[in-house]
mmCIF file of C-alpha atoms and ligand atoms in Angstrom:
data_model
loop_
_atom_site.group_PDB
_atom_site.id
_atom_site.type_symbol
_atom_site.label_atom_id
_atom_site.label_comp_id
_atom_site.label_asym_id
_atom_site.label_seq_id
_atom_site.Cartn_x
_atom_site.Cartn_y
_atom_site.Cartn_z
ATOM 1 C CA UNK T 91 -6.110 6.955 14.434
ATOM 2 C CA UNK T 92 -2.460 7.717 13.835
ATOM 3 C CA UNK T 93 -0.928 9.841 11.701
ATOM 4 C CA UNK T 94 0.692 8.928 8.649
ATOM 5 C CA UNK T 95 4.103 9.623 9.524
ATOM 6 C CA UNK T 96 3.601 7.716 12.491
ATOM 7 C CA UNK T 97 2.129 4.893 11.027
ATOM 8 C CA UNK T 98 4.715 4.701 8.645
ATOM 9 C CA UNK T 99 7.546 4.963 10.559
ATOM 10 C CA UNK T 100 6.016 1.991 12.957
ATOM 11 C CA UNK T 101 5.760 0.052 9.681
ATOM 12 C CA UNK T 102 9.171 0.445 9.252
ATOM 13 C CA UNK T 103 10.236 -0.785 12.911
ATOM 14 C CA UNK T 104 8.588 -3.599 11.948
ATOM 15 C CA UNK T 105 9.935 -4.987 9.039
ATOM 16 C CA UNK T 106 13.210 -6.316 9.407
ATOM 17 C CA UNK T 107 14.486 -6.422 5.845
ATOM 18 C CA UNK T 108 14.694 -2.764 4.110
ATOM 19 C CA UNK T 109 16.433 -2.230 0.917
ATOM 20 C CA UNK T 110 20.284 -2.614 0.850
ATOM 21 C CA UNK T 111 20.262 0.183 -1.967
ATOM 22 C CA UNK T 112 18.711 2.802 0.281
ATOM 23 C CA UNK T 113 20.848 5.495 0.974
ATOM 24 C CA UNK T 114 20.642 7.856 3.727
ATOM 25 C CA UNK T 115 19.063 10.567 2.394
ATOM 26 C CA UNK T 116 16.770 7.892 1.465
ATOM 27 C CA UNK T 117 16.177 7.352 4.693
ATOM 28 C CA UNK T 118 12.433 7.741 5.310
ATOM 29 C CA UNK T 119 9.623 5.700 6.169
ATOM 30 C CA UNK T 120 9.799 3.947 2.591
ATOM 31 C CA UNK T 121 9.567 0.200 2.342
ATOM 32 C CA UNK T 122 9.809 -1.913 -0.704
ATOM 33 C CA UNK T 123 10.421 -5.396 0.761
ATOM 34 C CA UNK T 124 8.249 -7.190 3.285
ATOM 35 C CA UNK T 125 9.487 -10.994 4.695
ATOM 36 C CA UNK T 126 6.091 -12.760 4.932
ATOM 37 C CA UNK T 127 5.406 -16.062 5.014
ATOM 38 C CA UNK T 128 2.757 -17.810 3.662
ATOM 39 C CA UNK T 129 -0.646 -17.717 3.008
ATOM 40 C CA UNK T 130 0.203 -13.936 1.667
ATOM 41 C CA UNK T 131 -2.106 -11.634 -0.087
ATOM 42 C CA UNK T 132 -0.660 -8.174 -1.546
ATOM 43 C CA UNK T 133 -2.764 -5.302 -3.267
ATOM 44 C CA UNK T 134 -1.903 -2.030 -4.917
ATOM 45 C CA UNK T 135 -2.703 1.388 -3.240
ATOM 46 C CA UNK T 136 -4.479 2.235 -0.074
ATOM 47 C CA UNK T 137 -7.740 0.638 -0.699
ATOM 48 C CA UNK T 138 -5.781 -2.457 -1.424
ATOM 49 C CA UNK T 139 -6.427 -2.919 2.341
ATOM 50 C CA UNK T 140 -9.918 -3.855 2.006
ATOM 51 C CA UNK T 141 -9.396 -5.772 -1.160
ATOM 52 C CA UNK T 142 -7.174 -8.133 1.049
ATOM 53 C CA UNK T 143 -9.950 -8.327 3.394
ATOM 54 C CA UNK T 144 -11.997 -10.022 0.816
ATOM 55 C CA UNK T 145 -9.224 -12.160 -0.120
ATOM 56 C CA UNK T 146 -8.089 -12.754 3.496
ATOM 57 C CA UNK T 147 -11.900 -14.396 3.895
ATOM 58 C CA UNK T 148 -10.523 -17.230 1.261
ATOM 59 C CA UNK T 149 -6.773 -17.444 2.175
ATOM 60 C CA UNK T 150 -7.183 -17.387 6.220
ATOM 61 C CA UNK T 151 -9.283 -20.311 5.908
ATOM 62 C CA UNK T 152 -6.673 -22.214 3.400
ATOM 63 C CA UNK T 153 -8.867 -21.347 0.325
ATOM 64 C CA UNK T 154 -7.168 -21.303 -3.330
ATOM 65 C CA UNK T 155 -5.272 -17.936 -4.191
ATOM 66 C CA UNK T 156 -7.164 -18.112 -7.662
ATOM 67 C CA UNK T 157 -10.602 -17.673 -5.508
ATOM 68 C CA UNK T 158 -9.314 -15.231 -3.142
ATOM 69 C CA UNK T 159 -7.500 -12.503 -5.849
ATOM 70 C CA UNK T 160 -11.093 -13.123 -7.396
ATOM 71 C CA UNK T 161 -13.010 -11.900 -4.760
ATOM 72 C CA UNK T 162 -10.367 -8.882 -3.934
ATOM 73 C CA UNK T 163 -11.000 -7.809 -7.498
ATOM 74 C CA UNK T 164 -14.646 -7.927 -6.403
ATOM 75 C CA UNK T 165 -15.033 -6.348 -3.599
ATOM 76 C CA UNK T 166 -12.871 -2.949 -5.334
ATOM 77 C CA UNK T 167 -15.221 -3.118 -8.365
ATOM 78 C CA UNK T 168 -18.363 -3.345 -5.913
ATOM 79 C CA UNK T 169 -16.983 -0.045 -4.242
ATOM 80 C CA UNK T 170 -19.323 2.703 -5.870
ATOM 81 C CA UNK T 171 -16.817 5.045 -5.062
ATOM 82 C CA UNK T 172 -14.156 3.468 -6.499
ATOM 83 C CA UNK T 173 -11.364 3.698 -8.856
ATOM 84 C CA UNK T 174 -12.283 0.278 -10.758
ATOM 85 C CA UNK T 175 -15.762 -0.663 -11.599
ATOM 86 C CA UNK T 176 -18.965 1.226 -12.563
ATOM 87 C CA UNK T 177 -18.244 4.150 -10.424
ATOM 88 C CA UNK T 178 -15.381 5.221 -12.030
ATOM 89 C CA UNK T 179 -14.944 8.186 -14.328
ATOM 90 C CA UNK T 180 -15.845 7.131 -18.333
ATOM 91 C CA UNK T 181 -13.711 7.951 -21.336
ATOM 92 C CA UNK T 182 -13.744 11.398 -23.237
ATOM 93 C CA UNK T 183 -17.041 10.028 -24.538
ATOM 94 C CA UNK T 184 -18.777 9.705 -21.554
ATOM 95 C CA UNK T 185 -18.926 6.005 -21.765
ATOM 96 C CA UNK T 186 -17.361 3.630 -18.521
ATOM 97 C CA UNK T 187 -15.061 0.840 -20.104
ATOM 98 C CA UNK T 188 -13.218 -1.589 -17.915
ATOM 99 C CA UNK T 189 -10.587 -4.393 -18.527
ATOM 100 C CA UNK T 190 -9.918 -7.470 -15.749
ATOM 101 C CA UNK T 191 -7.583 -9.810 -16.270
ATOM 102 C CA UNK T 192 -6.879 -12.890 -13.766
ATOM 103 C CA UNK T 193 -4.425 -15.562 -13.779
ATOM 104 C CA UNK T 194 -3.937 -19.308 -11.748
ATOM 105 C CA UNK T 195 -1.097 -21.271 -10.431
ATOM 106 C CA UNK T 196 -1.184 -23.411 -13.941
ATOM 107 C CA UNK T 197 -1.185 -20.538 -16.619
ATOM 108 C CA UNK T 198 -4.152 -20.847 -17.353
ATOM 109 C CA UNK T 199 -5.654 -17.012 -17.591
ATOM 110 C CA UNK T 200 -8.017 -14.861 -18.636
ATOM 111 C CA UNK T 201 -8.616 -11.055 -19.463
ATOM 112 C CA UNK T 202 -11.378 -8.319 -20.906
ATOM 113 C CA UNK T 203 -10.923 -5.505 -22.054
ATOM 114 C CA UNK T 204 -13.133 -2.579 -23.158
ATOM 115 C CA UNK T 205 -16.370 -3.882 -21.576
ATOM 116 C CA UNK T 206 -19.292 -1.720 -20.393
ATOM 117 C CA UNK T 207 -22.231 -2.402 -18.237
ATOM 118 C CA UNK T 208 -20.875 -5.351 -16.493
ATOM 119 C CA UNK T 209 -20.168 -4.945 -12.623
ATOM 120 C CA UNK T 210 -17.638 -7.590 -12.143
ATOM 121 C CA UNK T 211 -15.533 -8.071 -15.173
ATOM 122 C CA UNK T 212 -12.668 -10.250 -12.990
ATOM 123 C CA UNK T 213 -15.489 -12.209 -13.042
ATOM 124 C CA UNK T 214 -15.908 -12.567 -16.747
ATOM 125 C CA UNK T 215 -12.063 -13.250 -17.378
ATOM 126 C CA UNK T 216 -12.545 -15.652 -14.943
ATOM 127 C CA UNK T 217 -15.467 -17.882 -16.657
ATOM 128 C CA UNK T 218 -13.986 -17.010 -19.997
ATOM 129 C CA UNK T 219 -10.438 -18.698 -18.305
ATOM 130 C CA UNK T 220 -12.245 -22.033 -17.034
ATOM 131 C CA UNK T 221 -14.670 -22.539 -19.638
ATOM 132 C CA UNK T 222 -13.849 -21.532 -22.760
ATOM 133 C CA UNK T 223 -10.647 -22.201 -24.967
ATOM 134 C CA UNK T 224 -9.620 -18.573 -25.167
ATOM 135 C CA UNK T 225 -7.608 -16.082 -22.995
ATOM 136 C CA UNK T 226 -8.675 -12.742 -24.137
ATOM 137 C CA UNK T 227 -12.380 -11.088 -25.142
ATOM 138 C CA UNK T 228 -12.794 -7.379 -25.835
ATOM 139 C CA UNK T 229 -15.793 -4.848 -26.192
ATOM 140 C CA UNK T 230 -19.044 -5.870 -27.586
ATOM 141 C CA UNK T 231 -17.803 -9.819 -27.727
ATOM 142 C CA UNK T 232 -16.917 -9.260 -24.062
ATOM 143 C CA UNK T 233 -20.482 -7.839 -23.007
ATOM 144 C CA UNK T 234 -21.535 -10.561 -24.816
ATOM 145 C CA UNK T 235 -20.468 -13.478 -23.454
ATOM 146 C CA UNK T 236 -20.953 -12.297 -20.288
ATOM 147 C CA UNK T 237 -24.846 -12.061 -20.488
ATOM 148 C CA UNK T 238 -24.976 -15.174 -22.036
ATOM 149 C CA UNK T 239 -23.017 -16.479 -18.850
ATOM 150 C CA UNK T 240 -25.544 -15.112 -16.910
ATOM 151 C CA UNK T 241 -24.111 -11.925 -15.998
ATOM 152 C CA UNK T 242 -26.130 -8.776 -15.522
ATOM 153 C CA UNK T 243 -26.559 -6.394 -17.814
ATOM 154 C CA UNK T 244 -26.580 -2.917 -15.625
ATOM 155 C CA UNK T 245 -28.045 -0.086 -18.271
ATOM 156 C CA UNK T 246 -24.933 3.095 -18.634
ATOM 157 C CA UNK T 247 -25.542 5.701 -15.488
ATOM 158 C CA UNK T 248 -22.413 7.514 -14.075
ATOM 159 C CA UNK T 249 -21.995 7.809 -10.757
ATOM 160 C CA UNK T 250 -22.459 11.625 -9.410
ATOM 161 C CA UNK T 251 -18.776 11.576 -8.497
ATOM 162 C CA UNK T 252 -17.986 10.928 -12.187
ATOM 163 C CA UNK T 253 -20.825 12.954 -13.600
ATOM 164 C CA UNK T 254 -19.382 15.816 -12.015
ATOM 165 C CA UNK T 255 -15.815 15.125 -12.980
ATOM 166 C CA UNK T 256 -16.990 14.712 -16.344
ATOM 167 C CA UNK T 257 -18.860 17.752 -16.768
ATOM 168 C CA UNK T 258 -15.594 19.606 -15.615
ATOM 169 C CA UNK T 259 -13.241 17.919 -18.158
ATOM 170 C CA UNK T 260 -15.573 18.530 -21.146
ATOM 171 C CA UNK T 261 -14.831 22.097 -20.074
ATOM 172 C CA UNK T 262 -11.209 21.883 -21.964
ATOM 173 C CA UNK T 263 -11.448 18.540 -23.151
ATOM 174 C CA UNK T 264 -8.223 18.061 -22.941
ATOM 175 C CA UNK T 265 -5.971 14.606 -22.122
ATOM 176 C CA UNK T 266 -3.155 14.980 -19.240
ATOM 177 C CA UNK T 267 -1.839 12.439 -17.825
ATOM 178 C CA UNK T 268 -2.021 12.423 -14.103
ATOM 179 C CA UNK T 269 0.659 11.308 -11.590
ATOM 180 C CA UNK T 270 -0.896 8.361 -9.288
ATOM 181 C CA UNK T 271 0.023 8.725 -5.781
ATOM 182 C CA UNK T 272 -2.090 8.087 -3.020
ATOM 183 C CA UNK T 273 -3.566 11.546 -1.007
ATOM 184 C CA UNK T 274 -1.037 11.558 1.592
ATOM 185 C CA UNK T 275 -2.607 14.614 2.961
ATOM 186 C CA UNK T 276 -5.982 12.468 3.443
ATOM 187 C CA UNK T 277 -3.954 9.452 4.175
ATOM 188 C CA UNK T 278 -5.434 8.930 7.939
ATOM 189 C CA UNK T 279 -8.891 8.767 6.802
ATOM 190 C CA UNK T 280 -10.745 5.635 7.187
ATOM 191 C CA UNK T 281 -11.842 5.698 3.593
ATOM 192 C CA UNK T 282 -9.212 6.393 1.510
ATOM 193 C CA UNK T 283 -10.307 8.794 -0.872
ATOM 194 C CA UNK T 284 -10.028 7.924 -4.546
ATOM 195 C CA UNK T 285 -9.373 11.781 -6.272
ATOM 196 C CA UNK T 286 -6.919 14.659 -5.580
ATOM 197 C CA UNK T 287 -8.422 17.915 -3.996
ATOM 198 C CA UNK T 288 -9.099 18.999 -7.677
ATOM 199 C CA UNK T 289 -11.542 16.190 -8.081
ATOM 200 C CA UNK T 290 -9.068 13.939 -10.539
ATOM 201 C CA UNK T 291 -8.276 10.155 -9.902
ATOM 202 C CA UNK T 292 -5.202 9.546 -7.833
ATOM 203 C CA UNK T 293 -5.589 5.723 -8.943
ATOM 204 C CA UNK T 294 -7.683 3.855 -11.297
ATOM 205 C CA UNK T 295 -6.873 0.388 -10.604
ATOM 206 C CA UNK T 296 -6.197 -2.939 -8.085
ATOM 207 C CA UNK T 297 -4.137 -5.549 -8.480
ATOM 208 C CA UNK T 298 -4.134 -8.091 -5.997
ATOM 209 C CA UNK T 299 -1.459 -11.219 -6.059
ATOM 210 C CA UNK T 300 -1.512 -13.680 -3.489
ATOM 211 C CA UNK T 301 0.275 -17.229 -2.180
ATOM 212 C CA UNK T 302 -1.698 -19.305 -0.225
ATOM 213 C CA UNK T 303 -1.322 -21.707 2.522
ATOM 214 C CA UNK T 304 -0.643 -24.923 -0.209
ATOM 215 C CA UNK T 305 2.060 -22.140 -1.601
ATOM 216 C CA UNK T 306 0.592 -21.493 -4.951
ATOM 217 C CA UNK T 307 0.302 -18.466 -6.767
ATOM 218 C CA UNK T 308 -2.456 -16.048 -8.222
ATOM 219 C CA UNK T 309 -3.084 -12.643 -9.538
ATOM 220 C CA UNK T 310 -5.762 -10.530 -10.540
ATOM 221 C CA UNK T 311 -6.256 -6.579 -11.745
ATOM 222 C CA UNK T 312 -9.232 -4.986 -12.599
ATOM 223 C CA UNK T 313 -9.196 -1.269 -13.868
ATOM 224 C CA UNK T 314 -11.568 1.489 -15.387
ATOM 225 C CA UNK T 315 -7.859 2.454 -17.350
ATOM 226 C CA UNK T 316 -6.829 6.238 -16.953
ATOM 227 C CA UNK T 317 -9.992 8.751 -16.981
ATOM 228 C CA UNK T 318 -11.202 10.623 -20.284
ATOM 229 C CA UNK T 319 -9.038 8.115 -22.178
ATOM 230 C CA UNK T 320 -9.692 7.931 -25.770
ATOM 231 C CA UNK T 321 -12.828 5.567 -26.496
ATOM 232 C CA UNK T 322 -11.897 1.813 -26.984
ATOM 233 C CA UNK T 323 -8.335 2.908 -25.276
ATOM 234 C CA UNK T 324 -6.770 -0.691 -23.242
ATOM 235 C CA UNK T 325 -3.823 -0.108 -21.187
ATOM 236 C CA UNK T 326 -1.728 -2.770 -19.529
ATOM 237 C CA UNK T 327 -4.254 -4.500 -16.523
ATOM 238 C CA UNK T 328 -6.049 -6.830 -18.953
ATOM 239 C CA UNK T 329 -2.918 -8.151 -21.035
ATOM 240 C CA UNK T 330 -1.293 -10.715 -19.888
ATOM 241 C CA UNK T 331 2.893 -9.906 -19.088
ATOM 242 C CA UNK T 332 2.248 -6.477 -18.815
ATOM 243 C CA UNK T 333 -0.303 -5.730 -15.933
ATOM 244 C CA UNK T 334 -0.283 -8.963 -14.341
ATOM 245 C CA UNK T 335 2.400 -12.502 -14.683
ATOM 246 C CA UNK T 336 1.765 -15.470 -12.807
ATOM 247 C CA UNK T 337 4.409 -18.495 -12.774
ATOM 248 C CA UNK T 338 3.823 -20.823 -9.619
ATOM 249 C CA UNK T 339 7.636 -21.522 -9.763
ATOM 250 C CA UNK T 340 8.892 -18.030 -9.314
ATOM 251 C CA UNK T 341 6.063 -15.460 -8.360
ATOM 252 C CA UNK T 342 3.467 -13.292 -9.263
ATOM 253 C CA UNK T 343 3.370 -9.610 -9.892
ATOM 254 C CA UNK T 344 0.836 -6.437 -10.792
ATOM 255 C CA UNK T 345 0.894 -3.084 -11.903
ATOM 256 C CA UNK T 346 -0.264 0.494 -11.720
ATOM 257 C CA UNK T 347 -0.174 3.525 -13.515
ATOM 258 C CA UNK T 348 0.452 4.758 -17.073
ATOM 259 C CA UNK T 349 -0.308 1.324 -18.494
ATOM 260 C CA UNK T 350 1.182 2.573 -22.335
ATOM 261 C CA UNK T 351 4.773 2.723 -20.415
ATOM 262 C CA UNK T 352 4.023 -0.646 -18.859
ATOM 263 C CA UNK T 353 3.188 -2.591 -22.062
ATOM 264 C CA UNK T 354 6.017 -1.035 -23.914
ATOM 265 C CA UNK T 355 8.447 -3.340 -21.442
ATOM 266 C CA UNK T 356 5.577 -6.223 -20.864
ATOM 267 C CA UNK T 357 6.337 -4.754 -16.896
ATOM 268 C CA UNK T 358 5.100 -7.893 -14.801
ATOM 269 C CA UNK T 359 7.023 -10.799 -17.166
ATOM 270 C CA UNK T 360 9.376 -8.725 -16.854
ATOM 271 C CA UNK T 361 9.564 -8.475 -13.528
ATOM 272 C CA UNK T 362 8.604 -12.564 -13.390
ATOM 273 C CA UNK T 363 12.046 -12.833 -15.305
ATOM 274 C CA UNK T 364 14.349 -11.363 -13.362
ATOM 275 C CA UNK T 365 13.154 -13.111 -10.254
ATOM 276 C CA UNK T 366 13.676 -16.417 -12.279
ATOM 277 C CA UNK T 367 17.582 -15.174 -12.438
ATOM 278 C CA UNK T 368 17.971 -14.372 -9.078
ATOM 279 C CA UNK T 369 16.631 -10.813 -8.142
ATOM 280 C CA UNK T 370 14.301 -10.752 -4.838
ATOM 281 C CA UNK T 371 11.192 -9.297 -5.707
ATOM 282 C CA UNK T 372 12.069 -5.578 -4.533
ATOM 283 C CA UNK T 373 14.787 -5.697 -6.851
ATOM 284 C CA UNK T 374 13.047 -7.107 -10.142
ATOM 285 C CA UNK T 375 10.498 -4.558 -9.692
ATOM 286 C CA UNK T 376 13.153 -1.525 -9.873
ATOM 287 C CA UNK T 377 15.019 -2.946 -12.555
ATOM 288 C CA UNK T 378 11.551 -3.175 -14.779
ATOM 289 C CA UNK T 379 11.244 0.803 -13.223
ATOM 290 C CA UNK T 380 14.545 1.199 -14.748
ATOM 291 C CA UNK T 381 13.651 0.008 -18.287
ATOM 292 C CA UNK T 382 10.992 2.524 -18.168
ATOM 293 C CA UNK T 383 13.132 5.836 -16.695
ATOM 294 C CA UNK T 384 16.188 4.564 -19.154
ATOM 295 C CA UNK T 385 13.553 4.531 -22.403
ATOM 296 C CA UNK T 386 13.085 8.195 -21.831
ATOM 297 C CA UNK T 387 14.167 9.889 -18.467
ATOM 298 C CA UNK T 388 12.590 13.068 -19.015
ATOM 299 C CA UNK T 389 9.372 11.633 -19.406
ATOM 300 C CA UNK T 390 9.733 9.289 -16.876
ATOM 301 C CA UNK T 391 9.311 12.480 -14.576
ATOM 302 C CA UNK T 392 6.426 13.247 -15.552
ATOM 303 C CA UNK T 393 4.390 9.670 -15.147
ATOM 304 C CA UNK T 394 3.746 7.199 -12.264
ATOM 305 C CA UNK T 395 4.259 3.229 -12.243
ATOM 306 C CA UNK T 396 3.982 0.964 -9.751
ATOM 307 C CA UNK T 397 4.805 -2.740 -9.540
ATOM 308 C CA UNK T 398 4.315 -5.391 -6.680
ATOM 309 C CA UNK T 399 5.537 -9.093 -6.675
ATOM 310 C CA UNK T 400 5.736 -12.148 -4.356
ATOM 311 C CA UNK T 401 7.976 -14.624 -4.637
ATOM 312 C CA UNK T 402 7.216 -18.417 -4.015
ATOM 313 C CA UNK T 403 8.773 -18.351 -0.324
ATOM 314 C CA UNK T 404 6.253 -15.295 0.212
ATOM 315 C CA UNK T 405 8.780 -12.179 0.092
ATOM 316 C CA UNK T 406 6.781 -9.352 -0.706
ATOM 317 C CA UNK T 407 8.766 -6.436 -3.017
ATOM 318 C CA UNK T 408 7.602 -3.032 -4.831
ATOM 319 C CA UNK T 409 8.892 -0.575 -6.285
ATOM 320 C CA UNK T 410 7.985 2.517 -8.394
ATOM 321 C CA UNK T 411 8.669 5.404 -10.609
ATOM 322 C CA UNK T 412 7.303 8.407 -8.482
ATOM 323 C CA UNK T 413 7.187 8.622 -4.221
ATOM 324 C CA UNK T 414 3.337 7.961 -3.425
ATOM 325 C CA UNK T 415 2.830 4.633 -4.490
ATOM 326 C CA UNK T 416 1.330 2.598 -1.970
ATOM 327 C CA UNK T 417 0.263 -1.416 -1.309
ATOM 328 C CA UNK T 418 -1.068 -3.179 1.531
ATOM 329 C CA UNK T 419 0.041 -6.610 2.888
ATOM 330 C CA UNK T 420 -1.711 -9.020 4.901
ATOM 331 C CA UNK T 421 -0.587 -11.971 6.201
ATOM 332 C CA UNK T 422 -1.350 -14.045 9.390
ATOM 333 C CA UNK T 423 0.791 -11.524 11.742
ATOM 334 C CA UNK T 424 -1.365 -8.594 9.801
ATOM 335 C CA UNK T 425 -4.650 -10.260 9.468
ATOM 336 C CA UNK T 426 -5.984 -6.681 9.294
ATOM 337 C CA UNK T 427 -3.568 -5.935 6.649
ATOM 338 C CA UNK T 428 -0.604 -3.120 7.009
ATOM 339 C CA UNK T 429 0.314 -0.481 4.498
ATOM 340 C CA UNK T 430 3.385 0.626 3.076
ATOM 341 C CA UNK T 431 4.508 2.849 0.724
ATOM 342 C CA UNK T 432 7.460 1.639 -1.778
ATOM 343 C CA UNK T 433 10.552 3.412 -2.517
ATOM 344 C CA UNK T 434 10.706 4.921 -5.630
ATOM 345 C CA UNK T 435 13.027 6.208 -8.260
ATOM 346 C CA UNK T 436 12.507 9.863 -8.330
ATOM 347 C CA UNK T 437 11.186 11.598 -4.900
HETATM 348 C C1 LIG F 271 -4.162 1.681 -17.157
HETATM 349 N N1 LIG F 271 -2.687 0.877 -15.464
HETATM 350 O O1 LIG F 271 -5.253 1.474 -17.674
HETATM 351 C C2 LIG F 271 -3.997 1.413 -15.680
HETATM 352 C C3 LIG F 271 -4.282 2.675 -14.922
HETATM 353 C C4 LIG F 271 -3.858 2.720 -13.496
HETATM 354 O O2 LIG F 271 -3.845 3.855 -11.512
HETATM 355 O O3 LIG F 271 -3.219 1.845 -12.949
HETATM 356 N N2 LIG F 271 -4.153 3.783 -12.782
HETATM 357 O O4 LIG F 271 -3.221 2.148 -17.782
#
């Protein structure tokens, strides 16, 4: 296995396009835009490696981006150990809740929000998308329609990972914030692991946004939202514009972290936007960073967000608030996927 640094630095050999805005004391092993052609599939974080393994399954073999971001979204909230899903740490009340959202190559789209005791809410969003005439379900509703499509209903257990966490927050009870950024220290493990040393999340969500080999676009994001949140709390992955923006004539784009900070600039249209005028994906996703540090600077320090987009010819950008946020490509010269980490606005 090799290190890190090493790895890094070999990812940035190979990548023949690095920012024009980097400077030279930026000059690291930072990449925030990837030339790839197409079929593409991008995901958010480490683990976004195996979610484009799932997708990669639909996409190598020509399949529809819409089915392939649907079964990266999957396979993360399958992961027991995961950020997203079942596994993941509850609200301050103890309780799981999980928003999905997922969007095709003609607009259509669909999201939940606030839903407990369903494994696969992506899944959800999607039925709710294709067969019904609405976009967006939350909480009981949500749970709802989702048995009645057949889904299972899986009875409120935390995982022991969560349990534990849990036990330890109630201990102050108190609401911070954390910074996502991937465990660099643990970064040459195998299985990425999901928490800081401490035991908190380092992430809590994964978008996935993909072109495939007919060159149209899809996205999806699934989340458990930030841990101990208050209960019936939504942040940006299920709403539409914010965590994830489709339009098959420009690109597609995701996001991660503080998801309040992300709705308050609806962070993927955003980023959709600018691409429309011009920007290559790198740069729309730092200019939607900017709206967020320019709002309020001195919070900005404090807080992580991270946003990936393709474009329609299959260029690959990211860029975020804090160093440490991470996405994984893969492509047919990765078919194992490759990792990068994107350059960022404060180090
Ligand atoms: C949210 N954006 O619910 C999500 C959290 C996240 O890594 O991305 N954490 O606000």
């Amino acid at each position: 296995m090799i290190d890190r640094r090493r790895f890094l630095f070999l990812s940035a050999l190979t990548v023949p396009l690095l920012s024009s805005r980097r400077s030279a004391a930026q000059k690291t092993d930072r990449v925030s835009t990837v030339k790839s052609k197409f079929p593409v599939v991008v995901s958010t974080w480490d683990s976004g490696i195996r979610a484009n393994a799932a997708a990669w399954n639909v996409l190598g073999k020509k399949g529809r981006a819409l089915d392939a971001v649907e079964q990266a979204a999957r396979s993360a909230e399958d992961e027991i150990s995961c950020c997203v899903g079942l596994g993941a740490y509850p609200d301050r009340d103890g309780f799981v809740t999980l928003d999905a959202s997922i969007m095709d190559e003609f607009a259509n789209c669909g999201s939940v929000a606030f839903v407990r005791h369903i494994k696969n809410p992506i899944s959800v969003a999607r039925k709710l998308m294709e067969t019904t005439p609405h976009v967006f379900l939350a909480g009981d509703g949500a749970e709802q329609f989702a048995i009645q499509n057949g889904f299972e209903r899986i009875p409120e257990k935390l995982s022991p990972e969560a349990q534990k966490a849990y036990k330890e927050w109630l201990k102050k009870s108190q609401y911070k914030s954390v910074i996502n950024i991937e465990n660099s220290k643990k970064r040459s493990e195998v299985i990425t692991p999901y928490r800081f040393d401490d035991g908190s999340p380092n992430h809590d969500t994964m978008g996935t946004i993909a072109l495939d080999a007919k060159g149209n676009l899809s996205g999806a994001c699934t989340t458990s939202g930030m841990a101990f949140k208050i209960h019936g709390r939504v942040g940006d992955s299920p709403i539409i514009g914010s965590g994830l923006f489709v339009d098959n004539e420009i690109g597609a784009a995701t996001s991660s972290g503080v998801g309040e900070e992300v709705i308050r600039i609806c962070g993927t249209h955003t980023v959709i936007e600018s691409m429309r005028h011009g920007m290559t994906p790198e740069n729309a996703c730092r200019e939607a960073v900017e709206r967020i540090v320019k709002r309020d600077p001195e919070k900005a320090k404090t807080l992580q967000v991270g946003f990936i987009a393709i474009g329609k010819n299959g260029k690959v950008g990211a860029y975020s608030v804090q160093k440490g946020f991470t996405y994984a490509v893969t492509n047919d010269e990765f078919p194992e996927g490759k990792v990068y980490e994107a350059e960022s606005r404060f180090e």
